[in-house]
Coordinates of C-alpha atoms in Angstrom, one line a residue:
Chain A
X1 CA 118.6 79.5 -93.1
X2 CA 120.3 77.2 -95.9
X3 CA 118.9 76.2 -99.0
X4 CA 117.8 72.6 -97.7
X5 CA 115.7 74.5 -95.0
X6 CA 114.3 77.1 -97.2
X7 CA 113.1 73.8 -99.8
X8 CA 111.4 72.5 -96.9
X9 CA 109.6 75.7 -95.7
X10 CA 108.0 75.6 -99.4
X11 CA 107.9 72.2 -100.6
X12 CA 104.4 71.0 -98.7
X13 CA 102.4 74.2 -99.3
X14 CA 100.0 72.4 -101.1
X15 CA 98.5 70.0 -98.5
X16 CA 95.0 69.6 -99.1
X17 CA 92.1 67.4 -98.5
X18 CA 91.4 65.2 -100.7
X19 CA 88.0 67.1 -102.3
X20 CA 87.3 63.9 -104.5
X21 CA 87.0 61.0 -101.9
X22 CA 85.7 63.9 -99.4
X23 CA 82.5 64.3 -101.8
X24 CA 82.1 60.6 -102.9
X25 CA 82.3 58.6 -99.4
X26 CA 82.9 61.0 -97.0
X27 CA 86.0 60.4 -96.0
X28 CA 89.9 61.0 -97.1
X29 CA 90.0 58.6 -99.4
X30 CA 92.3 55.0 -99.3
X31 CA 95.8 56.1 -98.9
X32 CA 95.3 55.8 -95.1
X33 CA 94.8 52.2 -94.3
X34 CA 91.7 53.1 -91.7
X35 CA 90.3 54.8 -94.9
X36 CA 91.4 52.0 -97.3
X37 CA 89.1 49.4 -94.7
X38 CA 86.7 51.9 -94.3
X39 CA 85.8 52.3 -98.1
X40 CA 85.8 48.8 -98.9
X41 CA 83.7 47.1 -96.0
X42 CA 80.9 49.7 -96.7
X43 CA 81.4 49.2 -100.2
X44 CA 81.0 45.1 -99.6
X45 CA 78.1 45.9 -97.1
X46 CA 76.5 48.0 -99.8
X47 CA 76.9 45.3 -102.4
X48 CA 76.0 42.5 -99.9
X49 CA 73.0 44.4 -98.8
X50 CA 71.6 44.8 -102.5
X51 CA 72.7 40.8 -103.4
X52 CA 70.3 39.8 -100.7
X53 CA 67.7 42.6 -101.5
X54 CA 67.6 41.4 -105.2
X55 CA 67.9 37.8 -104.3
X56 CA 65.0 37.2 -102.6
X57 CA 62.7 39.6 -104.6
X58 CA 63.8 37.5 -107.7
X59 CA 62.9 34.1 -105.5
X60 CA 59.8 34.9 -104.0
X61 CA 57.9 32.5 -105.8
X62 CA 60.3 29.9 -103.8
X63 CA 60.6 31.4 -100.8
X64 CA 57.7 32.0 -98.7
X65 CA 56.5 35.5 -98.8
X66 CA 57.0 36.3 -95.0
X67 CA 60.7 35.5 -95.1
X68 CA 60.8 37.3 -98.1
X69 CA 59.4 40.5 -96.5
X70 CA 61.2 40.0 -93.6
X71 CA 64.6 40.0 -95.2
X72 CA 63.5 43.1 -97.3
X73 CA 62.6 44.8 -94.1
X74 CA 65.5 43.8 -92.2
X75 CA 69.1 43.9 -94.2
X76 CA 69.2 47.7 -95.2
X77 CA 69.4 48.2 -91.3
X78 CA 72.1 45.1 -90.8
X79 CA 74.0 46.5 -93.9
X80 CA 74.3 50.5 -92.1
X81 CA 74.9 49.1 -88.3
X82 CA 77.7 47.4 -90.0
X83 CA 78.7 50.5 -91.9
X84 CA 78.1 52.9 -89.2
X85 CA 80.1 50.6 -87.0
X86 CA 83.3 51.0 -89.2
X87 CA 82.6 54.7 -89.3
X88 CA 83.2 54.7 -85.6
X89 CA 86.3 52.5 -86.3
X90 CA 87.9 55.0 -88.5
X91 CA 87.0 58.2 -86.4
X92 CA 88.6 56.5 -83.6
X93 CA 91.5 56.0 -86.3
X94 CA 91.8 59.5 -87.6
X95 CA 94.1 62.2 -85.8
X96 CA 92.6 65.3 -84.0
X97 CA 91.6 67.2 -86.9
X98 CA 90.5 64.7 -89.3
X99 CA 88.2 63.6 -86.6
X100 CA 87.1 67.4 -85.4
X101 CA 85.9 67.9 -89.2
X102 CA 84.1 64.8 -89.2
X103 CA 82.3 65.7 -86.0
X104 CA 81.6 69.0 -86.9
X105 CA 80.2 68.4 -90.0
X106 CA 77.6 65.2 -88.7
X107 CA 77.1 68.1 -86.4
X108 CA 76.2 70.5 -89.1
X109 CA 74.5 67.6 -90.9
X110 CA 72.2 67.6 -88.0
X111 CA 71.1 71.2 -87.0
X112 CA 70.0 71.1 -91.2
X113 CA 68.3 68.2 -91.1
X114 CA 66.2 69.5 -88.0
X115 CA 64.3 71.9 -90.0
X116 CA 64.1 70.0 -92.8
X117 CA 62.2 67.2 -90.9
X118 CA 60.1 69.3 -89.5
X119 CA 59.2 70.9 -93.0
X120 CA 58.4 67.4 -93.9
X121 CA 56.7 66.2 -91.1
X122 CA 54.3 69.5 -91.0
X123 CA 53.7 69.3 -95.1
X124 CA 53.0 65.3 -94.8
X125 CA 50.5 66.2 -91.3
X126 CA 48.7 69.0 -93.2
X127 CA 48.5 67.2 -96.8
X128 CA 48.9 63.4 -96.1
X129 CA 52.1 63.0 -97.7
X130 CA 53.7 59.5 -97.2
X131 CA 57.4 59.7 -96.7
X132 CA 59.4 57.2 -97.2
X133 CA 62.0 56.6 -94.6
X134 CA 64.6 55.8 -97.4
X135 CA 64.9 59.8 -97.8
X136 CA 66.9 59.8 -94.8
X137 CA 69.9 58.6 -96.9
X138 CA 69.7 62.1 -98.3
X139 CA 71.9 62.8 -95.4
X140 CA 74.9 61.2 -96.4
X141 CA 75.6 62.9 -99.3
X142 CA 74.7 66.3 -97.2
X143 CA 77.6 64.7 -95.0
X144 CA 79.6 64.8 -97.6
X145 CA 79.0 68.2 -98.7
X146 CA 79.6 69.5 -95.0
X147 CA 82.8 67.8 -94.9
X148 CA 83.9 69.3 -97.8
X149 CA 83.1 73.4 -96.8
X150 CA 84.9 72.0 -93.4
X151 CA 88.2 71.1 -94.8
X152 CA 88.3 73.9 -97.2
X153 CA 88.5 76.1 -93.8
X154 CA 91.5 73.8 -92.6
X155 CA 93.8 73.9 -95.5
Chain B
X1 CA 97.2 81.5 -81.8
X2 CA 100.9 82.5 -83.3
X3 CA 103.5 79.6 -83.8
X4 CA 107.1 78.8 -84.7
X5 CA 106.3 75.2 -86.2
X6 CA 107.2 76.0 -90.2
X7 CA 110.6 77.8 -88.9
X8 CA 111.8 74.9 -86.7
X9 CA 110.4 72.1 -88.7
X10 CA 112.6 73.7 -92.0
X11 CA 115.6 74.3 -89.2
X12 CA 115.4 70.4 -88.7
X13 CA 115.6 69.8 -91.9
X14 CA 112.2 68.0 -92.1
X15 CA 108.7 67.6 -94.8
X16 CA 105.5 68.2 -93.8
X17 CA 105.2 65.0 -94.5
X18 CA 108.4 63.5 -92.2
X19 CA 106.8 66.0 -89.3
X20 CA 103.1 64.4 -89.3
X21 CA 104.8 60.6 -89.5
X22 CA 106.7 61.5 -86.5
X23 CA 104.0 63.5 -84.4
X24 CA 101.7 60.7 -85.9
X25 CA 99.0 63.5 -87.7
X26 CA 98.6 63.6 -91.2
X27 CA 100.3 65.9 -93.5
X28 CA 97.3 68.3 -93.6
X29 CA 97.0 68.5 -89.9
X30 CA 100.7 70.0 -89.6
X31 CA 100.1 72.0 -92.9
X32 CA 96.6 73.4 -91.0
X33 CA 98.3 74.4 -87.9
X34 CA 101.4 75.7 -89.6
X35 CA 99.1 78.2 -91.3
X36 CA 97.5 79.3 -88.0
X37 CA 93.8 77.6 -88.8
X38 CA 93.8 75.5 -86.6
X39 CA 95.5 75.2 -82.9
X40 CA 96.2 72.1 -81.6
X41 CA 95.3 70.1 -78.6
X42 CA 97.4 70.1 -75.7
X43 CA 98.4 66.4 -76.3
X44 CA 99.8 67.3 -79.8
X45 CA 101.3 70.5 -78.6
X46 CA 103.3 68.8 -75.9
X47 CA 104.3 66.4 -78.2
X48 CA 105.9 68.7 -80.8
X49 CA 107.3 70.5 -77.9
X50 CA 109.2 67.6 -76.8
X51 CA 110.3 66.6 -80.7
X52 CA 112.1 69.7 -81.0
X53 CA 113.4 70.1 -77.8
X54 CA 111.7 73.8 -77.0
X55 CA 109.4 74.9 -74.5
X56 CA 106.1 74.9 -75.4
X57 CA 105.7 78.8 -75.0
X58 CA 108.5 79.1 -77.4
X59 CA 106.9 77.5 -80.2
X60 CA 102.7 78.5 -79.5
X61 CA 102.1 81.8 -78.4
X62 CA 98.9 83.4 -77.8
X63 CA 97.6 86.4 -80.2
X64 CA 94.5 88.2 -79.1
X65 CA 92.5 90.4 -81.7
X66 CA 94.5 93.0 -81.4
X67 CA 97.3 91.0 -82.4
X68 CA 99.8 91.0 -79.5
X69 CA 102.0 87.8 -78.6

């Protein structure tokens, strides 16, 4: 084997996943245009999504009170339909593995969250605790963490 | 799963990087299954298979836990 060969057998050794964009947004990160498009159309639904939020608590006094409720009530959902629907977009985008460590770790995402509902469920039947729906964006960030112990067994 | 995909990719003279633009993977896909931890699909076997000219059995082979080919 020459030299040139021997450069290229050592050259990529260091191929890993990028841990940073994997914790913060679940995803590789923007050098990939799918992930590029991905991180900024949440991001602008995110943004969006408060604008209104804010926007019509701050004009309640000039909007009627229903509307007012019923866009409080409503664009959180229209903000993640649009975001989940991207998410879709770029797994469809990703190659094999990308996509299998995505998958599995929703997947691992899930079977915790399982218990953990329960837990909550049985503690708010037994001692009437409310609890608020809004928790369930604690699974993101779980995501996240799953993704990252997935592609540390991958690289 | 054993393969040959680090020896012939370096006996074409090519990256990791050049390899996962042609295969259409990313770098860290070729880099996983050049490390054996993760096998690839049939598709994406085939596929390098037919880049380098080799039948596929020449490039994968199957290792059981005893750790015969």
């Amino acid at each position: 084997m020459d030299n040139n060969s021997t450069k290229h057998l050592t050259a990529n050794q260091d191929s890993h996943w990028p841990s940073l964009w994997i914790l913060l947004y679940g995803n590789y990160g923007p050098r990939s245009p799918e992930g590029r498009r991905m991180i900024i159309r949440s991001s602008l639904a995110l943004v969006a999504m408060l604008i209104c939020v804010l926007s019509s608590a701050l004009l309640h006094s000039v909007i009627p009170k229903r509307i007012v409720r019923l866009i409080l009530a409503i664009t959180p959902s229209v903000a993640f339909t649009f975001i989940v629907w991207e998410f879709r977009r770029y797994l469809s985008a990703l190659d094999e593995l990308a996509r299998r460590m995505q998958l599995e770790a929703a997947a691992w995402t899930y079977l915790c969250a399982l218990p953990a509902a329960m837990l909550l469920g049985g503690l708010g039947f037994v001692y009437h605790w409310h609890v608020n729906w809004y928790w369930f964006l604690a699974l993101e960030p779980m995501r996240a963490i799953w993704l990252y112990f997935v592609s540390r067994r991958y690289q | 799963m054993k393969n040959e995909l680090r020896v012939l990719r370096a006996r074409h003279g090519l990256s990791q990087a050049e390899l996962a633009e042609k295969l259409g993977v990313s770098r860290q896909t070729i880099n996983a299954i050049e490390t054996g931890r993760y096998d690839p699909s049939l598709p994406l076997a085939f596929k390098i298979a037919a880049l380098f000219r080799h039948p596929i059995e020449e490039i994968f082979s199957f290792e059981d836990g005893a750790g015969s080919a």
